[in-house]
Tab-separated table of C-alpha atoms in Angstrom:
chain	number	residue	atom	x	y	z
A	1	MET	CA	0.000	0.000	0.000
A	2	ASN	CA	1.459	3.346	-1.048
A	3	ILE	CA	1.203	6.169	1.420
A	4	VAL	CA	1.309	9.674	0.002
A	5	ARG	CA	2.959	12.121	2.376
A	6	LEU	CA	2.015	15.753	2.131
A	7	TYR	CA	4.878	18.215	2.685
A	8	ILE	CA	4.290	21.925	3.107
A	9	ASP	CA	7.356	24.157	3.134
A	10	PRO	CA	7.576	26.935	5.757
A	11	GLY	CA	6.809	29.706	3.261
A	12	THR	CA	3.658	28.014	1.981
A	13	GLY	CA	2.648	27.097	5.511
A	14	SER	CA	3.011	30.701	6.569
A	15	MET	CA	0.919	31.891	3.607
A	16	LEU	CA	-1.872	29.392	4.371
A	17	PHE	CA	-1.786	30.376	8.041
A	18	ALA	CA	-2.001	34.056	7.060
A	19	ILE	CA	-5.063	33.338	4.868
A	20	LEU	CA	-6.693	31.448	7.735
A	21	ILE	CA	-5.954	34.289	10.154
A	22	GLY	CA	-7.406	36.768	7.655
A	23	LEU	CA	-10.650	34.788	7.371
A	24	LEU	CA	-10.842	34.459	11.152
A	25	GLY	CA	-10.254	38.192	11.441
A	26	VAL	CA	-13.142	39.005	9.125
A	27	ALA	CA	-15.408	36.620	11.042
A	28	ARG	CA	-14.265	38.026	14.378
A	29	PHE	CA	-14.955	41.638	13.509
A	30	ALA	CA	-18.276	40.785	11.838
A	31	PHE	CA	-19.416	38.886	14.924
A	32	LYS	CA	-18.160	41.652	17.209
A	33	GLY	CA	-20.105	44.276	15.237
A	34	LEU	CA	-23.278	42.171	15.370
A	35	TRP	CA	-22.869	41.609	19.126
A	36	VAL	CA	-22.425	45.328	19.793
A	37	LYS	CA	-25.649	46.074	17.884
A	38	ILE	CA	-27.562	43.387	19.798
A	39	ARG	CA	-26.317	44.717	23.150
A	40	PHE	CA	-27.212	48.246	22.084
A	41	LEU	CA	-30.774	47.235	21.197
A	42	LEU	CA	-31.293	45.100	24.313
A	43	SER	CA	-30.100	47.907	26.571
A	44	GLY	CA	-32.311	50.509	24.956
A	45	GLY	CA	-29.314	52.302	23.495
A	46	LYS	CA	-27.382	52.555	26.765
A	47	ALA	CA	-24.809	49.758	26.498
A	48	LYS	CA	-21.164	50.598	25.921
A	49	ASP	CA	-18.657	48.150	24.487
A	50	ASP	CA	-15.630	48.021	26.770
A	51	SER	CA	-14.962	44.276	26.433
A	52	ASP	CA	-12.097	44.821	24.034
A	53	LYS	CA	-10.203	47.466	25.958
A	54	ALA	CA	-6.590	47.845	24.855
A	55	ILE	CA	-3.816	46.424	27.040
A	56	LYS	CA	-1.259	49.021	28.064
A	57	LEU	CA	1.686	46.622	27.802
A	58	ALA	CA	1.400	43.086	26.416
A	59	VAL	CA	4.503	40.967	27.055
A	60	PHE	CA	4.927	37.807	24.970
A	61	SER	CA	7.299	34.976	25.866
A	62	ASP	CA	7.508	32.010	23.491
A	63	ASP	CA	9.147	29.826	26.148
A	64	LYS	CA	9.337	29.617	29.944
A	65	ARG	CA	13.125	30.067	29.859
A	66	TYR	CA	12.621	33.756	29.061
A	67	TRP	CA	10.767	34.504	32.288
A	68	SER	CA	14.115	35.633	33.728
A	69	VAL	CA	14.255	38.290	30.986
A	70	PHE	CA	10.823	39.714	31.805
A	71	GLU	CA	10.547	39.158	35.555
A	72	PRO	CA	12.575	42.209	36.694
A	73	ILE	CA	10.760	44.433	34.181
A	74	LEU	CA	7.286	43.266	35.206
A	75	LYS	CA	8.096	43.594	38.902
A	76	GLU	CA	9.200	47.186	38.373
A	77	MET	CA	6.135	47.994	36.242
A	78	ASP	CA	3.937	46.490	38.958
A	79	LYS	CA	5.701	48.662	41.543
A	80	ARG	CA	4.883	51.685	39.401
A	81	GLY	CA	1.213	50.691	39.190
A	82	PHE	CA	1.407	50.151	35.429
A	83	ASP	CA	-1.012	47.484	34.158
A	84	CYS	CA	0.527	44.706	32.045
A	85	VAL	CA	-0.440	41.309	30.632
A	86	TYR	CA	2.189	38.555	30.476
A	87	MET	CA	1.381	36.056	27.716
A	88	THR	CA	3.393	32.849	27.625
A	89	ALA	CA	3.400	29.853	25.308
A	90	SER	CA	4.505	27.501	28.139
A	91	GLU	CA	1.975	25.917	30.460
A	92	ASP	CA	4.647	25.496	33.164
A	93	ASP	CA	6.083	29.010	32.882
A	94	PRO	CA	7.078	30.139	36.416
A	95	GLY	CA	5.652	33.545	35.542
A	96	LEU	CA	2.142	32.080	35.724
A	97	LYS	CA	2.634	31.582	39.467
A	98	SER	CA	3.768	35.138	40.125
A	99	GLU	CA	1.420	37.332	42.111
A	100	MET	CA	1.510	40.996	41.135
A	101	GLU	CA	-1.383	43.392	41.498
A	102	HIS	CA	-0.883	45.097	38.140
A	103	VAL	CA	0.356	42.116	36.110
A	104	LYS	CA	-2.128	39.640	34.663
A	105	THR	CA	-0.634	36.356	33.416
A	106	GLU	CA	-2.045	33.860	30.937
A	107	CYS	CA	-0.905	30.871	28.926
A	108	ILE	CA	-1.907	31.397	25.307
A	109	GLY	CA	-0.718	27.991	24.119
A	110	PRO	CA	2.209	26.815	21.996
A	111	GLY	CA	2.993	27.499	18.350
A	112	ASN	CA	0.197	28.639	16.059
A	113	LYS	CA	-2.278	28.736	18.930
A	114	ALA	CA	-0.211	31.517	20.518
A	115	PHE	CA	0.202	33.359	17.229
A	116	ALA	CA	-3.532	33.187	16.525
A	117	LYS	CA	-4.061	35.062	19.786
A	118	LEU	CA	-1.214	37.523	19.223
A	119	ASN	CA	-2.311	38.356	15.693
A	120	PHE	CA	-5.447	39.983	17.116
A	121	VAL	CA	-4.047	41.385	20.358
A	122	LYS	CA	-5.231	44.879	21.208
A	123	ALA	CA	-2.419	46.708	22.977
A	124	ALA	CA	-0.573	49.993	23.077
A	125	ILE	CA	2.800	48.219	23.285
A	126	VAL	CA	3.842	44.626	22.618
A	127	LEU	CA	7.181	43.672	24.194
A	128	SER	CA	8.911	40.421	23.254
A	129	THR	CA	12.266	38.709	22.976
A	130	THR	CA	10.972	36.567	20.084
A	131	PRO	CA	12.412	37.451	16.653
A	132	GLY	CA	10.498	37.084	13.389
A	133	VAL	CA	7.368	39.160	13.918
A	134	ASP	CA	5.559	39.627	10.588
A	135	VAL	CA	7.893	37.137	8.869
A	136	TYR	CA	6.058	33.831	9.232
A	137	GLN	CA	3.037	32.944	11.374
A	138	TRP	CA	3.346	35.772	13.882
A	139	LYS	CA	1.774	38.823	12.242
A	140	ARG	CA	1.519	42.355	13.556
A	141	SER	CA	-1.946	42.979	14.954
A	142	LYS	CA	-3.844	45.902	13.450
A	143	ASP	CA	-4.898	46.743	16.998
A	144	ALA	CA	-1.377	46.885	18.436
A	145	LYS	CA	0.359	50.241	18.084
A	146	TYR	CA	4.017	49.590	18.845
A	147	TYR	CA	6.219	46.489	18.832
A	148	VAL	CA	9.350	46.511	21.002
A	149	HIS	CA	12.064	43.840	20.949
A	150	ILE	CA	14.374	43.113	23.880
A	151	PRO	CA	17.267	40.656	23.299
A	152	HIS	CA	17.613	37.761	25.733
A	153	SER	CA	21.400	38.005	25.660
A	154	PRO	CA	23.975	40.804	25.328
A	155	ALA	CA	25.138	39.294	22.043
A	156	GLU	CA	24.650	40.527	18.516
A	157	MET	CA	21.212	40.138	16.984
A	158	THR	CA	22.705	39.417	13.559
A	159	THR	CA	22.752	35.719	14.471
A	160	TYR	CA	18.946	35.704	14.515
A	161	ARG	CA	17.398	33.882	11.607
A	162	MET	CA	16.911	36.126	8.573
A	163	PHE	CA	14.733	39.250	9.067
A	164	GLY	CA	14.586	38.657	12.830
A	165	ILE	CA	13.875	42.240	13.944
A	166	ASP	CA	12.979	43.955	10.648
A	167	PHE	CA	9.342	44.582	11.552
A	168	TYR	CA	9.709	45.706	15.140
A	169	ASP	CA	9.267	49.422	15.795
A	170	ALA	CA	11.934	49.602	18.467
A	171	VAL	CA	14.773	47.553	19.951
A	172	LEU	CA	16.134	47.877	23.491
A	173	CYS	CA	19.877	47.367	23.136
A	174	SER	CA	22.373	46.231	25.761
A	175	GLY	CA	25.432	47.561	23.913
A	176	GLN	CA	26.343	50.100	21.241
A	177	PHE	CA	27.462	47.348	18.850
A	178	GLN	CA	23.828	46.155	18.606
A	179	ILE	CA	22.810	49.625	17.496
A	180	ASP	CA	25.632	49.776	14.938
A	181	ASP	CA	24.797	46.334	13.500
A	182	THR	CA	21.085	47.146	13.251
A	183	ARG	CA	21.739	50.445	11.487
A	184	ASP	CA	24.046	48.688	9.019
A	185	LEU	CA	21.349	46.097	8.288
A	186	GLU	CA	18.772	48.833	7.753
A	187	GLU	CA	21.066	50.586	5.315
A	188	VAL	CA	22.020	47.537	3.264
A	189	ARG	CA	18.407	46.297	3.094
A	190	HIS	CA	16.866	49.767	2.652
A	191	LEU	CA	14.698	49.396	5.733
A	192	LYS	CA	12.881	52.070	7.669
A	193	ALA	CA	14.970	53.137	10.663
A	194	LYS	CA	13.794	51.642	13.955
A	195	GLU	CA	13.921	53.346	17.318
A	196	LEU	CA	17.071	51.939	18.953
A	197	VAL	CA	17.431	52.631	22.665
A	198	LEU	CA	20.552	51.856	24.705
A	199	THR	CA	19.122	50.549	27.983
A	200	GLY	CA	21.575	47.956	29.244
A	201	SER	CA	20.371	44.497	30.266
A	202	PRO	CA	17.909	43.841	33.151
A	203	PHE	CA	18.485	40.107	32.655
A	204	MET	CA	22.263	40.415	33.103
A	205	ASP	CA	21.891	42.828	36.016
A	206	GLU	CA	19.764	40.332	37.925
A	207	LYS	CA	22.104	37.447	37.168
A	208	LYS	CA	25.108	39.473	38.323
A	209	LYS	CA	23.307	40.469	41.521
A	210	LYS	CA	22.430	36.847	42.260
A	211	PHE	CA	25.990	35.715	41.559
A	212	GLU	CA	27.464	38.303	43.906
A	213	GLU	CA	24.984	37.368	46.639
A	214	ARG	CA	25.780	33.679	46.201
A	215	LYS	CA	29.517	34.347	46.241
A	216	ALA	CA	29.279	36.463	49.394
A	217	ALA	CA	27.131	33.845	51.128
A	218	SER	CA	29.551	31.083	50.158
A	219	GLU	CA	32.467	33.053	51.598
A	220	THR	CA	30.621	33.615	54.878
A	221	GLY	CA	29.379	30.040	55.100
A	222	SER	CA	25.700	30.887	54.675
A	223	ASP	CA	25.225	29.518	51.186
A	224	ALA	CA	22.419	27.219	52.333
A	225	GLU	CA	20.332	30.210	53.391
A	226	VAL	CA	20.678	31.899	50.011
A	227	LYS	CA	19.996	28.645	48.213
A	228	ALA	CA	16.814	28.127	50.202
A	229	GLY	CA	15.499	31.498	49.050
A	230	SER	CA	16.221	30.916	45.376
A	231	GLU	CA	13.410	29.917	43.041
A	232	THR	CA	15.040	30.240	39.637
A	233	SER	CA	16.970	26.977	39.365
A	234	ASP	CA	15.539	23.501	39.140
A	235	THR	CA	18.455	21.624	40.736
A	236	GLU	CA	20.843	24.042	42.393
A	237	LYS	CA	24.090	22.925	43.977
A	238	ALA	CA	26.742	24.985	45.725
A	239	PRO	CA	29.640	26.100	43.497
A	240	SER	CA	32.075	23.912	45.452
A	241	GLU	CA	30.007	20.755	45.048
A	242	ASP	CA	31.201	18.442	42.286
A	243	PRO	CA	29.187	15.257	41.686
A	244	SER	CA	32.290	13.402	40.429
A	245	GLY	CA	34.649	14.611	43.150
A	246	LYS	CA	36.947	16.048	40.503
A	247	THR	CA	38.494	19.488	40.862
A	248	ARG	CA	37.254	20.920	37.588
A	249	THR	CA	33.888	21.043	35.860
A	250	VAL	CA	33.552	21.775	32.151
A	251	LEU	CA	30.274	23.064	30.711
A	252	LEU	CA	29.436	22.323	27.085
A	253	ALA	CA	26.619	24.696	26.105
A	254	PRO	CA	26.363	25.106	22.323
A	255	SER	CA	23.821	26.802	20.114
A	256	TRP	CA	21.643	24.800	17.726
A	257	GLY	CA	21.602	24.324	13.966
A	258	THR	CA	24.001	22.986	11.381
A	259	SER	CA	26.832	25.308	12.443
A	260	ALA	CA	26.665	24.349	16.130
A	261	ILE	CA	29.067	22.012	17.973
A	262	LEU	CA	26.779	19.026	18.489
A	263	SER	CA	25.591	19.065	14.877
A	264	ARG	CA	29.141	19.360	13.524
A	265	TYR	CA	31.080	17.080	15.869
A	266	GLY	CA	28.434	15.065	17.734
A	267	ALA	CA	29.548	12.074	19.807
A	268	ASP	CA	33.245	12.474	18.974
A	269	PHE	CA	33.396	15.809	20.776
A	270	ILE	CA	31.726	14.420	23.900
A	271	ARG	CA	34.231	11.542	23.910
A	272	ASP	CA	37.074	14.067	23.717
A	273	LEU	CA	35.649	15.918	26.711
A	274	LEU	CA	35.244	12.742	28.774
A	275	ALA	CA	38.864	11.833	27.981
A	276	THR	CA	40.005	14.896	29.963
A	277	GLY	CA	38.906	13.211	33.176
A	278	TYR	CA	36.951	16.293	34.240
A	279	HIS	CA	33.274	16.361	35.143
A	280	ILE	CA	31.253	17.330	32.062
A	281	ILE	CA	27.928	19.172	32.047
A	282	VAL	CA	26.168	19.144	28.673
A	283	ARG	CA	23.497	21.809	28.314
A	284	PRO	CA	22.174	21.850	24.723
A	285	HIS	CA	20.204	24.815	23.461
A	286	PRO	CA	16.501	24.156	24.267
A	287	GLN	CA	15.646	24.459	20.573
A	288	SER	CA	17.845	21.425	19.873
A	289	PHE	CA	15.293	19.192	21.604
A	290	THR	CA	12.729	20.340	19.039
A	291	SER	CA	14.683	20.927	15.833
A	292	GLU	CA	17.342	18.253	16.404
A	293	LYS	CA	15.399	15.757	18.503
A	294	GLU	CA	16.815	12.673	16.774
A	295	LEU	CA	20.391	13.850	17.429
A	296	MET	CA	19.648	14.694	21.080
A	297	ASP	CA	17.969	11.329	21.706
A	298	LYS	CA	20.945	9.513	20.173
A	299	LEU	CA	23.577	11.423	22.161
A	300	MET	CA	21.721	11.159	25.470
A	301	ALA	CA	21.288	7.405	24.947
A	302	GLU	CA	24.976	6.955	24.103
A	303	PHE	CA	26.180	9.104	27.012
A	304	PRO	CA	23.684	8.678	29.854
A	305	ASP	CA	24.027	10.603	33.132
A	306	SER	CA	26.854	9.277	35.283
A	307	ASP	CA	29.560	10.479	37.661
A	308	SER	CA	31.468	11.784	34.626
A	309	ILE	CA	28.713	13.464	32.641
A	310	GLU	CA	25.327	15.075	33.265
A	311	TRP	CA	22.720	16.526	30.914
A	312	ASN	CA	21.322	19.805	32.173
A	313	ARG	CA	17.866	21.006	31.109
A	314	ASP	CA	17.083	23.408	33.955
A	315	THR	CA	14.737	26.232	33.030
A	316	ASP	CA	17.300	28.713	34.320
A	317	ASN	CA	20.982	28.267	33.471
A	318	PHE	CA	22.362	29.927	36.629
A	319	ASP	CA	23.241	26.710	38.453
A	320	ALA	CA	25.054	25.126	35.494
A	321	LEU	CA	27.065	28.297	34.868
A	322	ASN	CA	27.828	28.837	38.535
A	323	ARG	CA	29.125	25.294	39.089
A	324	SER	CA	31.362	25.258	36.017
A	325	ASP	CA	34.998	26.342	35.846
A	326	ILE	CA	35.092	26.835	32.088
A	327	LEU	CA	32.603	26.952	29.211
A	328	ILE	CA	32.936	25.432	25.759
A	329	SER	CA	30.519	26.828	23.187
A	330	ASP	CA	30.279	28.113	19.612
A	331	PHE	CA	28.226	31.207	18.721
A	332	SER	CA	25.701	30.882	21.545
A	333	GLY	CA	24.828	33.959	23.601
A	334	VAL	CA	25.569	31.954	26.772
A	335	ILE	CA	29.217	32.868	26.177
A	336	PHE	CA	28.441	36.357	27.436
A	337	ASP	CA	26.440	35.208	30.466
A	338	PHE	CA	29.357	33.027	31.509
A	339	SER	CA	32.310	35.299	30.820
A	340	LEU	CA	30.799	38.687	31.680
A	341	VAL	CA	28.703	37.790	34.741
A	342	PHE	CA	30.706	34.915	36.239
A	343	ASP	CA	34.047	36.292	35.005
A	344	LYS	CA	35.293	32.890	33.816
A	345	PRO	CA	37.139	31.910	30.627
A	346	VAL	CA	35.552	30.282	27.600
A	347	ILE	CA	36.693	28.116	24.742
A	348	CYS	CA	34.910	28.762	21.485
A	349	ALA	CA	34.876	25.965	18.945
A	350	ASP	CA	35.438	26.987	15.341
A	351	THR	CA	32.534	25.291	13.597
A	352	GLU	CA	33.031	27.226	10.355
A	353	PHE	CA	30.006	29.404	11.007
A	354	ASP	CA	27.650	29.479	8.022
A	355	SER	CA	26.011	32.904	8.053
A	356	SER	CA	23.600	32.189	5.176
A	357	PRO	CA	20.493	31.537	7.349
A	358	TYR	CA	21.204	34.562	9.543
A	359	ASP	CA	21.053	38.331	9.279
A	360	ALA	CA	24.858	38.351	9.606
A	361	TRP	CA	25.034	37.235	5.963
A	362	TRP	CA	23.996	40.713	4.815
A	363	LEU	CA	26.836	42.426	6.650
A	364	LYS	CA	29.557	40.259	5.063
A	365	ARG	CA	31.598	40.338	8.258
A	366	LEU	CA	32.135	38.143	11.280
A	367	PRO	CA	29.409	38.706	13.897
A	368	TRP	CA	30.608	40.857	16.780
A	369	GLY	CA	30.204	38.010	19.266
A	370	LEU	CA	32.543	35.744	17.321
A	371	SER	CA	35.016	38.561	16.689
A	372	VAL	CA	35.579	39.125	20.423
A	373	ILE	CA	36.068	35.457	21.343
A	374	PRO	CA	39.899	35.715	21.258
A	375	ARG	CA	39.583	38.316	24.024
A	376	LEU	CA	37.444	36.035	26.200
A	377	GLY	CA	39.328	32.752	25.915
A	378	ALA	CA	40.813	30.218	23.523
A	379	LYS	CA	39.652	29.199	20.078
A	380	LEU	CA	39.260	25.495	19.455
A	381	THR	CA	40.024	24.311	15.912
A	382	LYS	CA	40.407	20.967	14.155
A	383	GLU	CA	44.164	21.368	14.431
A	384	ASN	CA	44.386	21.940	18.201
A	385	ARG	CA	41.497	19.714	19.255
A	386	GLY	CA	43.851	16.795	19.862
A	387	ASP	CA	44.838	17.922	23.369
A	388	LEU	CA	41.639	19.342	24.797
A	389	LYS	CA	42.747	18.833	28.400
A	390	LYS	CA	45.850	20.980	27.944
A	391	MET	CA	43.801	23.715	26.311
A	392	ILE	CA	41.335	23.726	29.209
A	393	ASP	CA	44.152	23.848	31.777
A	394	ASP	CA	46.011	26.618	29.940
A	395	CYS	CA	42.889	28.688	29.553
A	396	LEU	CA	42.020	28.396	33.249
A	397	GLU	CA	45.520	29.320	34.339
A	398	ASP	CA	46.041	32.241	31.930
A	399	SER	CA	45.236	35.466	33.815
A	400	SER	CA	45.676	37.625	30.703
A	401	PHE	CA	42.056	36.962	29.687
A	402	THR	CA	40.682	38.687	32.802
A	403	GLU	CA	41.355	42.279	31.730
A	404	SER	CA	40.113	41.724	28.182
A	405	ARG	CA	36.913	40.108	29.517
A	406	HIS	CA	36.241	43.293	31.471
A	407	GLN	CA	36.752	45.374	28.324
A	408	VAL	CA	34.287	43.231	26.372
A	409	ARG	CA	31.836	43.501	29.274
A	410	ASP	CA	31.831	47.285	28.986
A	411	GLU	CA	31.198	47.062	25.229
A	412	ALA	CA	28.363	44.526	25.483
A	413	TRP	CA	26.662	45.645	28.676
A	414	ALA	CA	25.946	49.344	29.089
A	415	TYR	CA	24.524	50.974	32.229
A	416	GLN	CA	25.275	47.961	34.420
A	417	GLY	CA	22.815	47.762	37.296
A	418	GLU	CA	20.457	50.290	35.685
A	419	GLY	CA	18.840	48.150	32.988
A	420	THR	CA	15.445	47.573	34.597
A	421	LYS	CA	14.919	51.235	35.451
A	422	ARG	CA	15.936	52.382	31.975
A	423	VAL	CA	13.724	49.821	30.218
A	424	CYS	CA	10.702	50.700	32.361
A	425	ASP	CA	11.304	54.445	31.987
A	426	TYR	CA	11.271	53.948	28.223
A	427	LEU	CA	8.096	51.806	28.199
A	428	VAL	CA	6.151	54.263	30.383
A	429	SER	CA	7.354	57.216	28.316
A	430	LYS	CA	6.464	55.455	25.049
A	431	TYR	CA	2.984	54.597	26.346
A	432	GLU	CA	2.368	58.228	27.292
A	433	GLU	CA	3.604	59.337	23.863
A	434	LEU	CA	1.310	56.862	22.062
A	435	THR	CA	-1.674	57.825	24.256
A	436	LYS	CA	-1.151	61.513	23.575
A	437	LYS	CA	-0.881	60.845	19.847
A	438	THR	CA	-4.119	58.816	19.896
A	439	GLU	CA	-5.949	61.561	21.764
A	440	GLU	CA	-4.725	64.188	19.283
A	441	GLU	CA	-5.810	62.045	16.334
A	442	SER	CA	-9.194	61.457	17.979
A	443	GLU	CA	-9.682	65.192	18.515
A	444	LYS	CA	-8.663	65.833	14.928
A	445	ASP	CA	-11.165	63.260	13.612
A	446	SER	CA	-13.885	64.637	15.886
A	447	LYS	CA	-13.234	68.151	14.618
A	448	LYS	CA	-13.434	66.954	11.009
A	449	ASP	CA	-16.753	65.200	11.707
A	450	SER	CA	-18.142	68.353	13.312
A	451	GLU	CA	-17.060	70.465	10.351
A	452	LYS	CA	-18.663	68.001	7.935
A	453	LYS	CA	-21.939	68.021	9.876
A	454	SER	CA	-21.885	71.800	10.106
A	455	LYS	CA	-21.210	72.148	6.393
A	456	LYS	CA	-23.961	69.661	5.584
A	457	ALA	CA	-26.466	71.524	7.804
A	458	SER	CA	-25.639	74.874	6.195
A	459	THR	CA	-26.383	73.568	2.712
A	460	LYS	CA	-29.923	72.504	3.656
């Protein structure tokens, strides 16, 4: 029996989804108009439709791991009495358990279910760390005035998939290089200039604060107290604890895709790491478990958890970073979390980065994040991969990387400790600006209507 399999490419799928959303939109507005008329008639002309009131700030997170990006912002907005709605695609998002007077939380479902909701959202501002708005399934809502992107890492945004931030109105940048890269992309692609605001990074500020608190507690012997009050890690251990009893812990935390470490080197690279005799933590990018599931299943089956190796899938990466002495990665943004917050060296594997799927392709230059790797640690190549243990030892013992890490930190992470305040100041100011503009436009339209009626009456 022959089975015919139907394949729909992403572009066609997006087009079909857009058509479906369009039809649903027509039906929605037709039904809404009919319902308003019915309510009006039943109430004797007194009913007002306030069921579709615009949200001041709608925050969208496509995965629970980004709660740490939004939590400090939402807490500050709540403190200011500014009403927000946090929309997440994850049913087990820790944000759903948060209790804030001015922050409503809701799970809007995964994938297309979330986009179907977002495509009709009525809000003054939509804030998200998710790239690709108006590229595939996620379309800009006609009832949302302003779309703001906030990166989830102080790395360059040119390693987003193609057209990642093209259709946002504004981007909140952690470093000047993000502004420079975005302006260059706008110029080469003839795009309308976005509002680019240098705010720093609330996410990094909070991680740094937690690290310093943990370090101070460890030095005073009260680490257990701090650990007991922490809610961000799934399986936290003290920095000095090492499951294997070995003196050094190596964290392998790559990105995902064909240019990433696990896709390029797979099992051979894990064997090389185990041969060092150090304890190995493997923390794949969460997207790998979706886009590269077959590879992940194979590697985890071949190298199950043991005294020598552990697979880390905690929602928050703080524990894995804190326990590790050195990080091995590729072009993942975790490089900056590890080196700039925890002030530890990294080894970046040369996977012959293919820029063709990314915005970096348009700039015809090495992404900023990869260009600064030599200042953060060692570069691992095919030629020097033979003695991985020596490279790890040398990198850990070379103090020359410390000063250059601090220089890169200043470039990537502006206004350290001020990120949350600056982001919230911007969002409140933007809301007030949009509200004022709406009121002016409403007055203008009202004046025009009055003039039309007056002119019509005078001709009778």
